[in-house]
Amino acid sequence: MTRGSSSTLATATADYLFCTNCRKVLRKEKRIRVSQPSTRGPSAFIPEKEVVQANTVDERTNLLVEEYSTSGRLDNITQVMSLHAQYLESFLRSQFYMLRMDGPLPLPYRHYIAIMAAARHQCSYLINMHVDEFLKTGGIAEWLNGLEYVPQRLKNLNEINKLLAHRPWLITKDHIQKLVKTGENNWSLPELVHAVVLLAHYHALASFVFGSGINPERDPDTSNGFRLISINNFCVCDLANDNNIENASLSSNFGIVDSLSELEALMERMKRLQEDREDEEASQEEMTTRFEKEKKESLFVVSRAFDDDIISTSDVSRYIEDPGFGYKDFARRGEEHLPTFRAQDYTWENHGFSLVNRLYSDIGHLLDEKFRMVYNLTYNTMATHEDVDTTMLRRALFNYVHCMFGIRYDDYDYGEVNQLLERSLKVYIKTVTCYPERTTKRMYDSYWRQFKHSEKVHVNLLLMEARMQAELLYALRAITRHLT
């Protein structure tokens, strides 16, 4: 990204929108240019003053950026993440290590792999960032014309990039063997682990970018000789009557009373679940039944505004193959043969961590710290309530993401997911996690209406890390099977 560029969002053009009604119009006139409303600050979802206040209060953020930032400045992602400064340090350290420190892959490869990963979700923000970084680290400009211009060994990552991004449960040891087989285009296992970590990181980071409404850093017209893709796909229909972001969070027709009653109801459900857990534990058979029920119910958690027709711009598709390949529910009908990933059989703590650390020194420690940080992060508050134990809620969010990826924890009662996560929140979680490019401000505003924006950012951090861990578990399990 351009150093010192303005954070003000210039009026941008969208090549496509994901609102069904808009899309019908755009299909008739393929080249129509649609202006998007301008919003200020690092996020289109969060009032600018809330993020700015956090940055001015916490001077440590600036020190972290100086030490670990790859862009050399306080970019929009960092500004929004700084609402949780403790987590931000773990994030910046791990990302800096992946991109800058000693590792199996050359620096330009790392940024090009980030571009390939971000392109799976049409995330222009991350693509634009790493196009610049790719060139700064000595990347060959011709590669930016598309995959046909890159070395064959990079092209060979297409399949695992596609599967990791959308259906990681389909990854097998055969995919690993094809990549590491003897030949001039083969990948060593350390190189492959580095690539997999980068792919999973940037798939998940795309979820955070869209889920938090991260604004572009500059006017997305041209960069490095090619036209940049559109800004994050916030639909004009969602923002048309809600351009004043400063007043957006409580300006809807939902009253304060409704929001408060929603909050009180959630608090009451948490209390009741805790009491029930202390009184009587469900049997393993019942726990299994509840997981299968939740897994199947996730099939019906969809946004009415969307269908399966995913549109990809030519600017994005140059970096990917099979752009129409996307998330399909793990539990979809007719695919009962897919076995559930029992988390106890291959855990991050006992298996994934040691493998990734052995093949790509120290990254395991950094990732482990980041996973633990976001999972345990709490201020013991819920909206206006203080001294609240939010462990149950955080675990429900994390485990629901893993449930959608077919990962089951034997010791978790999935009945809690239905009790704690209301439908609008489930729609938001599934969208952000599985097809983040479809996220809209309306979805963001529709859940936890009385909660602080920092609490919603915490949700996005949990979703991002749960997603990354799920992708890594499937990929590392396949690598382990290849080795045994």
CSV table of C-alpha atoms in Angstrom, one decimal:
chain,number,residue,atom,x,y,z
A,1,MET,CA,0.0,0.0,0.0
A,2,THR,CA,1.1,3.6,-0.6
A,3,ARG,CA,2.7,5.0,2.5
A,4,GLY,CA,0.9,8.0,4.0
A,5,SER,CA,-2.1,7.6,1.7
A,6,SER,CA,-5.4,9.0,2.9
A,7,SER,CA,-7.8,6.8,4.8
A,8,THR,CA,-10.8,8.6,3.3
A,9,LEU,CA,-12.7,6.3,1.0
A,10,ALA,CA,-13.0,7.9,-2.4
A,11,THR,CA,-16.1,7.2,-4.5
A,12,ALA,CA,-15.4,3.8,-6.0
A,13,THR,CA,-16.8,1.7,-8.8
A,14,ALA,CA,-18.1,-1.8,-8.4
A,15,ASP,CA,-17.9,-4.4,-11.2
A,16,TYR,CA,-20.4,-6.5,-9.4
A,17,LEU,CA,-22.6,-6.5,-6.3
A,18,PHE,CA,-24.0,-9.4,-4.4
A,19,CYS,CA,-27.5,-8.1,-3.8
A,20,THR,CA,-29.8,-10.2,-6.0
A,21,ASN,CA,-31.8,-7.3,-7.3
A,22,CYS,CA,-28.7,-5.3,-8.1
A,23,ARG,CA,-27.2,-8.2,-9.8
A,24,LYS,CA,-30.2,-8.7,-12.1
A,25,VAL,CA,-29.8,-5.2,-13.3
A,26,LEU,CA,-26.1,-5.5,-13.8
A,27,ARG,CA,-26.4,-8.7,-15.8
A,28,LYS,CA,-28.3,-6.8,-18.4
A,29,GLU,CA,-25.6,-4.1,-18.8
A,30,LYS,CA,-22.3,-5.9,-18.0
A,31,ARG,CA,-20.3,-2.7,-18.2
A,32,ILE,CA,-22.4,-0.5,-16.0
A,33,ARG,CA,-20.4,1.5,-13.4
A,34,VAL,CA,-22.1,1.9,-10.0
A,35,SER,CA,-20.9,4.5,-7.5
A,36,GLN,CA,-20.7,3.4,-3.9
A,37,PRO,CA,-21.4,5.6,-0.9
A,38,SER,CA,-18.3,7.1,0.7
A,39,THR,CA,-17.6,6.2,4.4
A,40,ARG,CA,-14.8,7.6,6.6
A,41,GLY,CA,-12.3,5.9,8.7
A,42,PRO,CA,-10.8,2.4,8.5
A,43,SER,CA,-14.2,0.6,8.6
A,44,ALA,CA,-17.5,1.0,6.8
A,45,PHE,CA,-19.2,-0.6,9.7
A,46,ILE,CA,-17.6,1.1,12.8
A,47,PRO,CA,-17.8,4.8,13.6
A,48,GLU,CA,-14.4,6.4,12.9
A,49,LYS,CA,-14.2,8.1,16.3
A,50,GLU,CA,-14.3,4.7,18.1
A,51,VAL,CA,-11.3,3.4,16.3
A,52,VAL,CA,-9.4,6.7,16.5
A,53,GLN,CA,-10.0,6.9,20.3
A,54,ALA,CA,-8.6,3.4,20.7
A,55,ASN,CA,-5.5,4.2,18.7
A,56,THR,CA,-4.8,7.4,20.6
A,57,VAL,CA,-5.3,5.8,24.0
A,58,ASP,CA,-3.0,2.9,23.4
A,59,GLU,CA,0.4,4.2,22.5
A,60,ARG,CA,1.7,0.7,22.3
A,61,THR,CA,-0.1,0.2,19.0
A,62,ASN,CA,2.3,2.6,17.3
A,63,LEU,CA,5.3,0.8,18.8
A,64,LEU,CA,4.0,-2.5,17.5
A,65,VAL,CA,3.5,-1.1,14.1
A,66,GLU,CA,7.0,0.2,14.0
A,67,GLU,CA,8.4,-3.2,15.0
A,68,TYR,CA,6.2,-5.7,13.2
A,69,SER,CA,4.2,-4.0,10.4
A,70,THR,CA,5.0,-5.1,6.9
A,71,SER,CA,3.5,-2.0,5.3
A,72,GLY,CA,5.5,0.4,7.6
A,73,ARG,CA,2.4,2.2,8.8
A,74,LEU,CA,-0.9,1.9,10.6
A,75,ASP,CA,-3.1,0.4,7.9
A,76,ASN,CA,-6.9,-0.1,8.3
A,77,ILE,CA,-6.7,-3.7,9.4
A,78,THR,CA,-4.3,-2.8,12.2
A,79,GLN,CA,-6.4,0.2,13.3
A,80,VAL,CA,-9.5,-1.9,13.7
A,81,MET,CA,-7.6,-4.8,15.4
A,82,SER,CA,-6.1,-2.2,17.8
A,83,LEU,CA,-9.4,-2.3,19.6
A,84,HIS,CA,-7.8,-5.4,21.1
A,85,ALA,CA,-4.2,-4.4,21.5
A,86,GLN,CA,-3.2,-7.7,23.3
A,87,TYR,CA,-4.3,-9.7,20.4
A,88,LEU,CA,-2.9,-7.3,17.9
A,89,GLU,CA,0.6,-8.0,19.1
A,90,SER,CA,0.2,-11.7,18.6
A,91,PHE,CA,-1.2,-11.2,15.1
A,92,LEU,CA,1.5,-8.8,14.0
A,93,ARG,CA,4.3,-10.9,15.3
A,94,SER,CA,3.1,-14.1,13.5
A,95,GLN,CA,2.3,-12.3,10.3
A,96,PHE,CA,5.7,-10.5,10.3
A,97,TYR,CA,7.4,-13.9,10.8
A,98,MET,CA,5.5,-15.5,7.9
A,99,LEU,CA,6.3,-12.7,5.5
A,100,ARG,CA,9.7,-11.3,6.6
A,101,MET,CA,11.7,-13.6,8.8
A,102,ASP,CA,13.9,-16.6,7.8
A,103,GLY,CA,11.8,-19.3,6.3
A,104,PRO,CA,11.7,-21.9,3.5
A,105,LEU,CA,10.1,-19.6,0.9
A,106,PRO,CA,11.7,-16.6,-0.9
A,107,LEU,CA,10.0,-13.3,0.0
A,108,PRO,CA,8.3,-12.7,-3.4
A,109,TYR,CA,6.7,-16.2,-3.3
A,110,ARG,CA,5.2,-15.4,0.1
A,111,HIS,CA,3.4,-12.3,-1.2
A,112,TYR,CA,2.3,-14.0,-4.4
A,113,ILE,CA,0.8,-16.9,-2.3
A,114,ALA,CA,-1.0,-14.2,-0.2
A,115,ILE,CA,-2.4,-12.8,-3.5
A,116,MET,CA,-3.6,-16.3,-4.6
A,117,ALA,CA,-5.3,-16.9,-1.2
A,118,ALA,CA,-7.0,-13.5,-1.1
A,119,ALA,CA,-8.2,-13.9,-4.7
A,120,ARG,CA,-10.3,-17.0,-3.7
A,121,HIS,CA,-12.5,-14.6,-1.8
A,122,GLN,CA,-12.1,-11.7,-4.2
A,123,CYS,CA,-10.6,-9.6,-1.4
A,124,SER,CA,-9.2,-6.6,-3.3
A,125,TYR,CA,-7.9,-5.0,-0.1
A,126,LEU,CA,-5.4,-7.8,0.5
A,127,ILE,CA,-4.6,-8.3,-3.1
A,128,ASN,CA,-3.7,-4.7,-3.6
A,129,MET,CA,-1.6,-4.7,-0.4
A,130,HIS,CA,0.4,-7.7,-1.5
A,131,VAL,CA,0.8,-6.6,-5.1
A,132,ASP,CA,2.8,-3.7,-3.7
A,133,GLU,CA,4.7,-5.9,-1.3
A,134,PHE,CA,5.5,-8.4,-4.0
A,135,LEU,CA,7.1,-5.8,-6.1
A,136,LYS,CA,9.0,-4.2,-3.2
A,137,THR,CA,10.5,-7.6,-2.4
A,138,GLY,CA,11.8,-8.1,-5.9
A,139,GLY,CA,8.9,-9.9,-7.5
A,140,ILE,CA,8.7,-10.2,-11.2
A,141,ALA,CA,6.1,-7.7,-12.5
A,142,GLU,CA,5.0,-10.1,-15.3
A,143,TRP,CA,3.6,-12.5,-12.7
A,144,LEU,CA,0.9,-10.0,-11.9
A,145,ASN,CA,-0.6,-10.6,-15.3
A,146,GLY,CA,-1.9,-13.9,-14.1
A,147,LEU,CA,-1.1,-17.5,-13.2
A,148,GLU,CA,0.0,-18.4,-16.8
A,149,TYR,CA,3.0,-16.2,-16.2
A,150,VAL,CA,4.2,-17.8,-12.9
A,151,PRO,CA,6.5,-20.8,-12.4
A,152,GLN,CA,4.7,-24.2,-12.6
A,153,ARG,CA,5.4,-25.0,-9.0
A,154,LEU,CA,3.3,-21.9,-7.9
A,155,LYS,CA,0.6,-23.0,-10.3
A,156,ASN,CA,0.6,-26.4,-8.6
A,157,LEU,CA,-0.7,-24.8,-5.4
A,158,ASN,CA,-4.0,-24.0,-7.1
A,159,GLU,CA,-5.8,-27.2,-6.0
A,160,ILE,CA,-4.8,-27.0,-2.3
A,161,ASN,CA,-5.5,-23.2,-2.3
A,162,LYS,CA,-9.0,-23.9,-3.6
A,163,LEU,CA,-9.8,-26.8,-1.3
A,164,LEU,CA,-8.4,-25.0,1.8
A,165,ALA,CA,-10.4,-21.9,1.1
A,166,HIS,CA,-13.7,-23.6,0.5
A,167,ARG,CA,-13.8,-27.3,1.4
A,168,PRO,CA,-10.8,-28.3,3.4
A,169,TRP,CA,-12.3,-31.6,4.4
A,170,LEU,CA,-11.6,-32.9,0.9
A,171,ILE,CA,-7.8,-32.6,1.3
A,172,THR,CA,-6.1,-36.0,1.4
A,173,LYS,CA,-2.5,-37.2,1.5
A,174,ASP,CA,-2.7,-37.7,-2.3
A,175,HIS,CA,-2.8,-33.9,-2.7
A,176,ILE,CA,0.3,-33.6,-0.6
A,177,GLN,CA,2.1,-36.4,-2.5
A,178,LYS,CA,1.4,-34.7,-5.8
A,179,LEU,CA,3.1,-31.5,-4.6
A,180,VAL,CA,6.1,-33.1,-3.0
A,181,LYS,CA,6.8,-35.8,-5.6
A,182,THR,CA,10.3,-35.9,-7.1
A,183,GLY,CA,10.7,-33.5,-10.0
A,184,GLU,CA,11.9,-30.0,-10.9
A,185,ASN,CA,8.6,-28.4,-9.8
A,186,ASN,CA,8.2,-30.3,-6.5
A,187,TRP,CA,7.8,-28.7,-3.1
A,188,SER,CA,9.8,-29.7,-0.1
A,189,LEU,CA,7.8,-30.4,3.0
A,190,PRO,CA,9.1,-27.3,4.8
A,191,GLU,CA,8.2,-25.1,1.8
A,192,LEU,CA,4.7,-26.7,1.6
A,193,VAL,CA,4.0,-26.1,5.3
A,194,HIS,CA,5.1,-22.4,4.9
A,195,ALA,CA,2.8,-22.1,1.9
A,196,VAL,CA,-0.1,-23.8,3.7
A,197,VAL,CA,0.3,-21.5,6.7
A,198,LEU,CA,0.2,-18.5,4.4
A,199,LEU,CA,-2.8,-19.7,2.5
A,200,ALA,CA,-4.8,-20.4,5.6
A,201,HIS,CA,-3.8,-17.1,7.2
A,202,TYR,CA,-4.9,-15.1,4.2
A,203,HIS,CA,-8.2,-17.0,3.6
A,204,ALA,CA,-9.0,-16.2,7.3
A,205,LEU,CA,-7.8,-12.7,7.1
A,206,ALA,CA,-10.2,-12.1,4.1
A,207,SER,CA,-13.0,-13.1,6.5
A,208,PHE,CA,-11.8,-10.4,9.0
A,209,VAL,CA,-11.6,-7.8,6.2
A,210,PHE,CA,-15.1,-8.3,5.0
A,211,GLY,CA,-16.6,-9.1,8.4
A,212,SER,CA,-15.2,-5.8,9.8
A,213,GLY,CA,-16.0,-3.7,6.7
A,214,ILE,CA,-12.4,-2.7,6.2
A,215,ASN,CA,-12.2,0.2,3.9
A,216,PRO,CA,-9.6,0.4,1.1
A,217,GLU,CA,-6.5,2.4,1.7
A,218,ARG,CA,-6.7,4.4,-1.6
A,219,ASP,CA,-8.8,5.1,-4.6
A,220,PRO,CA,-9.0,1.7,-6.4
A,221,ASP,CA,-8.5,2.7,-10.0
A,222,THR,CA,-5.1,1.7,-11.0
A,223,SER,CA,-2.0,0.3,-9.4
A,224,ASN,CA,1.2,-1.1,-10.9
A,225,GLY,CA,0.0,-1.1,-14.4
A,226,PHE,CA,-3.4,-2.9,-13.9
A,227,ARG,CA,-6.8,-1.8,-12.8
A,228,LEU,CA,-7.6,-2.8,-9.3
A,229,ILE,CA,-10.7,-4.7,-8.5
A,230,SER,CA,-13.6,-3.1,-6.8
A,231,ILE,CA,-13.8,-2.2,-3.1
A,232,ASN,CA,-15.2,-4.7,-0.6
A,233,ASN,CA,-18.6,-5.6,-1.9
A,234,PHE,CA,-20.9,-3.7,0.4
A,235,CYS,CA,-24.1,-3.5,-1.5
A,236,VAL,CA,-25.5,-0.1,-2.4
A,237,CYS,CA,-28.9,-1.3,-1.3
A,238,ASP,CA,-27.6,-1.8,2.3
A,239,LEU,CA,-25.9,1.5,2.5
A,240,ALA,CA,-28.2,3.7,0.5
A,241,ASN,CA,-30.3,4.8,3.4
A,242,ASP,CA,-27.6,4.5,6.0
A,243,ASN,CA,-24.6,6.5,4.8
A,244,ASN,CA,-24.0,8.2,8.1
A,245,ILE,CA,-22.0,5.5,9.8
A,246,GLU,CA,-21.6,7.6,13.0
A,247,ASN,CA,-25.3,7.1,13.8
A,248,ALA,CA,-25.7,3.7,12.1
A,249,SER,CA,-25.5,1.3,15.0
A,250,LEU,CA,-28.7,2.4,16.7
A,251,SER,CA,-30.5,4.3,14.0
A,252,SER,CA,-32.5,1.3,12.8
A,253,ASN,CA,-36.1,0.6,13.5
A,254,PHE,CA,-35.1,-1.8,16.3
A,255,GLY,CA,-35.7,0.1,19.5
A,256,ILE,CA,-33.4,0.3,22.5
A,257,VAL,CA,-35.9,-1.7,24.5
A,258,ASP,CA,-35.8,-4.6,22.0
A,259,SER,CA,-32.0,-4.6,22.0
A,260,LEU,CA,-31.9,-4.6,25.8
A,261,SER,CA,-34.4,-7.4,26.1
A,262,GLU,CA,-32.3,-9.4,23.5
A,263,LEU,CA,-29.2,-8.9,25.7
A,264,GLU,CA,-31.1,-9.8,28.9
A,265,ALA,CA,-32.4,-13.0,27.2
A,266,LEU,CA,-28.9,-14.0,26.2
A,267,MET,CA,-27.6,-13.4,29.7
A,268,GLU,CA,-30.5,-15.5,31.1
A,269,ARG,CA,-29.8,-18.4,28.7
A,270,MET,CA,-26.1,-18.4,29.7
A,271,LYS,CA,-27.0,-18.5,33.3
A,272,ARG,CA,-29.5,-21.4,32.8
A,273,LEU,CA,-27.0,-23.4,30.7
A,274,GLN,CA,-24.4,-23.1,33.4
A,275,GLU,CA,-26.9,-24.3,36.0
A,276,ASP,CA,-28.0,-27.2,33.8
A,277,ARG,CA,-24.4,-28.2,33.2
A,278,GLU,CA,-23.7,-28.3,36.9
A,279,ASP,CA,-26.9,-30.3,37.6
A,280,GLU,CA,-26.5,-33.0,35.0
A,281,GLU,CA,-24.1,-33.9,32.2
A,282,ALA,CA,-25.4,-35.2,28.9
A,283,SER,CA,-24.4,-38.7,27.8
A,284,GLN,CA,-21.9,-39.2,24.9
A,285,GLU,CA,-24.7,-40.5,22.8
A,286,GLU,CA,-26.8,-37.4,23.4
A,287,MET,CA,-23.7,-35.2,22.7
A,288,THR,CA,-23.2,-36.9,19.4
A,289,THR,CA,-26.9,-36.5,18.5
A,290,ARG,CA,-26.7,-32.8,19.3
A,291,PHE,CA,-23.7,-32.3,17.1
A,292,GLU,CA,-25.3,-34.1,14.1
A,293,LYS,CA,-28.4,-32.0,14.6
A,294,GLU,CA,-26.5,-28.7,14.7
A,295,LYS,CA,-24.4,-29.8,11.7
A,296,LYS,CA,-27.6,-30.5,9.7
A,297,GLU,CA,-29.3,-27.3,10.9
A,298,SER,CA,-26.4,-25.3,9.5
A,299,LEU,CA,-27.6,-26.3,6.1
A,300,PHE,CA,-30.5,-24.0,6.5
A,301,VAL,CA,-28.5,-21.0,7.8
A,302,VAL,CA,-28.4,-19.0,4.6
A,303,SER,CA,-29.0,-15.4,3.7
A,304,ARG,CA,-32.1,-15.0,1.6
A,305,ALA,CA,-30.4,-12.3,-0.4
A,306,PHE,CA,-27.9,-14.8,-2.0
A,307,ASP,CA,-27.8,-17.7,-4.3
A,308,ASP,CA,-25.0,-20.0,-5.4
A,309,ASP,CA,-24.2,-17.9,-8.5
A,310,ILE,CA,-20.8,-16.4,-7.5
A,311,ILE,CA,-19.6,-13.7,-9.9
A,312,SER,CA,-15.9,-13.2,-10.2
A,313,THR,CA,-14.2,-10.2,-11.8
A,314,SER,CA,-11.5,-10.8,-14.4
A,315,ASP,CA,-9.0,-8.9,-12.2
A,316,VAL,CA,-9.4,-11.5,-9.5
A,317,SER,CA,-9.7,-14.6,-11.7
A,318,ARG,CA,-6.3,-14.0,-13.2
A,319,TYR,CA,-4.9,-15.3,-9.8
A,320,ILE,CA,-7.1,-18.4,-9.4
A,321,GLU,CA,-8.4,-21.4,-11.3
A,322,ASP,CA,-11.9,-22.6,-11.1
A,323,PRO,CA,-13.4,-19.4,-9.8
A,324,GLY,CA,-16.9,-20.9,-9.5
A,325,PHE,CA,-15.7,-23.4,-6.9
A,326,GLY,CA,-17.0,-22.3,-3.4
A,327,TYR,CA,-18.1,-23.5,0.0
A,328,LYS,CA,-20.7,-26.3,0.1
A,329,ASP,CA,-22.1,-27.4,3.4
A,330,PHE,CA,-20.1,-30.2,4.9
A,331,ALA,CA,-23.4,-31.8,6.0
A,332,ARG,CA,-25.2,-31.4,2.7
A,333,ARG,CA,-27.6,-34.1,1.7
A,334,GLY,CA,-26.2,-37.0,-0.3
A,335,GLU,CA,-22.7,-36.7,1.2
A,336,GLU,CA,-23.2,-38.7,4.4
A,337,HIS,CA,-20.1,-40.7,3.5
A,338,LEU,CA,-17.8,-37.8,4.5
A,339,PRO,CA,-16.6,-38.7,8.0
A,340,THR,CA,-16.7,-36.1,10.8
A,341,PHE,CA,-13.3,-34.9,11.9
A,342,ARG,CA,-13.1,-35.9,15.5
A,343,ALA,CA,-11.0,-33.2,17.1
A,344,GLN,CA,-9.6,-35.6,19.7
A,345,ASP,CA,-8.1,-37.8,16.9
A,346,TYR,CA,-6.0,-35.0,15.5
A,347,THR,CA,-5.6,-31.9,17.7
A,348,TRP,CA,-3.7,-28.7,17.2
A,349,GLU,CA,-2.1,-29.0,20.6
A,350,ASN,CA,-0.9,-32.6,20.3
A,351,HIS,CA,-0.4,-33.1,16.6
A,352,GLY,CA,-0.6,-30.0,14.4
A,353,PHE,CA,1.6,-27.8,16.6
A,354,SER,CA,4.6,-30.2,16.7
A,355,LEU,CA,4.4,-31.0,13.0
A,356,VAL,CA,4.3,-27.4,11.9
A,357,ASN,CA,7.0,-26.4,14.3
A,358,ARG,CA,9.3,-29.2,13.2
A,359,LEU,CA,9.0,-28.3,9.5
A,360,TYR,CA,8.8,-24.5,9.8
A,361,SER,CA,10.7,-23.5,12.9
A,362,ASP,CA,9.0,-21.3,15.5
A,363,ILE,CA,5.8,-20.6,13.5
A,364,GLY,CA,4.0,-23.2,15.7
A,365,HIS,CA,4.8,-21.2,18.9
A,366,LEU,CA,3.6,-18.0,17.3
A,367,LEU,CA,0.3,-19.5,15.9
A,368,ASP,CA,-0.3,-21.3,19.2
A,369,GLU,CA,0.0,-18.0,21.1
A,370,LYS,CA,-2.3,-16.3,18.7
A,371,PHE,CA,-5.0,-19.1,19.0
A,372,ARG,CA,-4.8,-19.1,22.7
A,373,MET,CA,-4.9,-15.3,22.9
A,374,VAL,CA,-8.1,-14.8,21.0
A,375,TYR,CA,-9.8,-17.8,22.6
A,376,ASN,CA,-9.0,-16.6,26.1
A,377,LEU,CA,-9.4,-12.9,25.5
A,378,THR,CA,-12.0,-11.3,27.7
A,379,TYR,CA,-12.8,-8.1,29.5
A,380,ASN,CA,-15.5,-9.8,31.5
A,381,THR,CA,-18.1,-7.6,30.0
A,382,MET,CA,-21.2,-8.0,27.7
A,383,ALA,CA,-22.5,-4.7,26.4
A,384,THR,CA,-23.6,-2.8,29.6
A,385,HIS,CA,-22.9,-5.7,31.9
A,386,GLU,CA,-19.7,-6.2,33.9
A,387,ASP,CA,-18.2,-9.1,35.7
A,388,VAL,CA,-19.5,-11.6,33.2
A,389,ASP,CA,-17.8,-14.9,32.4
A,390,THR,CA,-18.0,-15.1,28.6
A,391,THR,CA,-16.2,-18.4,28.3
A,392,MET,CA,-19.3,-20.2,27.2
A,393,LEU,CA,-20.1,-17.7,24.5
A,394,ARG,CA,-16.6,-17.6,23.1
A,395,ARG,CA,-16.5,-21.4,23.0
A,396,ALA,CA,-19.8,-21.5,21.2
A,397,LEU,CA,-18.6,-19.1,18.5
A,398,PHE,CA,-15.3,-21.0,18.0
A,399,ASN,CA,-16.9,-24.5,17.9
A,400,TYR,CA,-19.7,-23.4,15.6
A,401,VAL,CA,-17.2,-22.4,12.9
A,402,HIS,CA,-15.5,-25.8,13.3
A,403,CYS,CA,-18.9,-27.5,13.2
A,404,MET,CA,-19.5,-26.0,9.7
A,405,PHE,CA,-16.2,-27.4,8.7
A,406,GLY,CA,-17.1,-30.9,10.0
A,407,ILE,CA,-15.0,-30.8,13.1
A,408,ARG,CA,-16.5,-32.2,16.3
A,409,TYR,CA,-15.4,-32.0,19.9
A,410,ASP,CA,-16.5,-35.0,21.9
A,411,ASP,CA,-16.6,-33.0,25.2
A,412,TYR,CA,-18.7,-30.2,23.9
A,413,ASP,CA,-22.5,-30.0,24.1
A,414,TYR,CA,-23.6,-28.5,20.8
A,415,GLY,CA,-27.0,-27.8,22.3
A,416,GLU,CA,-25.3,-24.7,23.7
A,417,VAL,CA,-24.8,-23.3,20.2
A,418,ASN,CA,-28.5,-23.2,19.5
A,419,GLN,CA,-29.1,-21.6,22.9
A,420,LEU,CA,-26.5,-18.9,22.6
A,421,LEU,CA,-26.3,-18.0,18.9
A,422,GLU,CA,-29.4,-16.5,17.6
A,423,ARG,CA,-30.3,-16.9,13.9
A,424,SER,CA,-29.1,-13.5,12.7
A,425,LEU,CA,-25.7,-14.2,14.3
A,426,LYS,CA,-25.5,-17.6,12.7
A,427,VAL,CA,-26.2,-16.1,9.3
A,428,TYR,CA,-23.4,-13.6,10.0
A,429,ILE,CA,-21.0,-16.2,11.2
A,430,LYS,CA,-21.6,-18.5,8.2
A,431,THR,CA,-21.3,-15.7,5.7
A,432,VAL,CA,-18.1,-14.3,7.2
A,433,THR,CA,-16.5,-17.7,7.6
A,434,CYS,CA,-17.6,-19.5,4.4
A,435,TYR,CA,-18.2,-16.8,1.8
A,436,PRO,CA,-17.0,-13.5,3.3
A,437,GLU,CA,-17.2,-11.6,0.1
A,438,ARG,CA,-21.0,-11.6,0.6
A,439,THR,CA,-21.0,-9.8,4.0
A,440,THR,CA,-23.0,-6.6,4.2
A,441,LYS,CA,-23.3,-3.9,6.8
A,442,ARG,CA,-26.9,-5.0,7.3
A,443,MET,CA,-25.8,-8.4,8.5
A,444,TYR,CA,-23.2,-6.8,10.8
A,445,ASP,CA,-25.9,-4.5,12.3
A,446,SER,CA,-28.5,-7.3,12.6
A,447,TYR,CA,-27.0,-9.2,15.6
A,448,TRP,CA,-26.1,-8.1,19.2
A,449,ARG,CA,-27.5,-4.6,18.6
A,450,GLN,CA,-26.7,-3.4,22.1
A,451,PHE,CA,-23.1,-4.7,22.1
A,452,LYS,CA,-20.1,-2.4,21.5
A,453,HIS,CA,-18.3,-2.4,18.2
A,454,SER,CA,-15.2,-3.7,19.9
A,455,GLU,CA,-17.1,-6.8,21.0
A,456,LYS,CA,-18.2,-7.4,17.4
A,457,VAL,CA,-14.6,-7.1,16.3
A,458,HIS,CA,-13.7,-9.7,19.0
A,459,VAL,CA,-16.3,-12.0,17.3
A,460,ASN,CA,-14.6,-11.5,14.0
A,461,LEU,CA,-11.2,-12.3,15.5
A,462,LEU,CA,-12.6,-15.5,16.9
A,463,LEU,CA,-14.1,-16.4,13.6
A,464,MET,CA,-10.9,-15.7,11.8
A,465,GLU,CA,-8.7,-17.8,14.1
A,466,ALA,CA,-11.3,-20.6,14.3
A,467,ARG,CA,-11.3,-20.7,10.5
A,468,MET,CA,-7.5,-20.7,10.2
A,469,GLN,CA,-7.2,-23.5,12.7
A,470,ALA,CA,-9.8,-25.6,10.9
A,471,GLU,CA,-7.9,-25.2,7.6
A,472,LEU,CA,-4.6,-26.1,9.2
A,473,LEU,CA,-6.0,-29.1,11.0
A,474,TYR,CA,-7.1,-30.7,7.7
A,475,ALA,CA,-3.9,-29.8,5.8
A,476,LEU,CA,-1.6,-30.9,8.6
A,477,ARG,CA,-3.5,-34.1,9.1
A,478,ALA,CA,-3.1,-34.9,5.4
A,479,ILE,CA,0.7,-34.1,5.6
A,480,THR,CA,0.9,-36.4,8.7
A,481,ARG,CA,-0.8,-39.2,6.7
A,482,HIS,CA,1.7,-38.7,3.9
A,483,LEU,CA,4.6,-39.1,6.3
A,484,THR,CA,3.2,-42.3,8.0
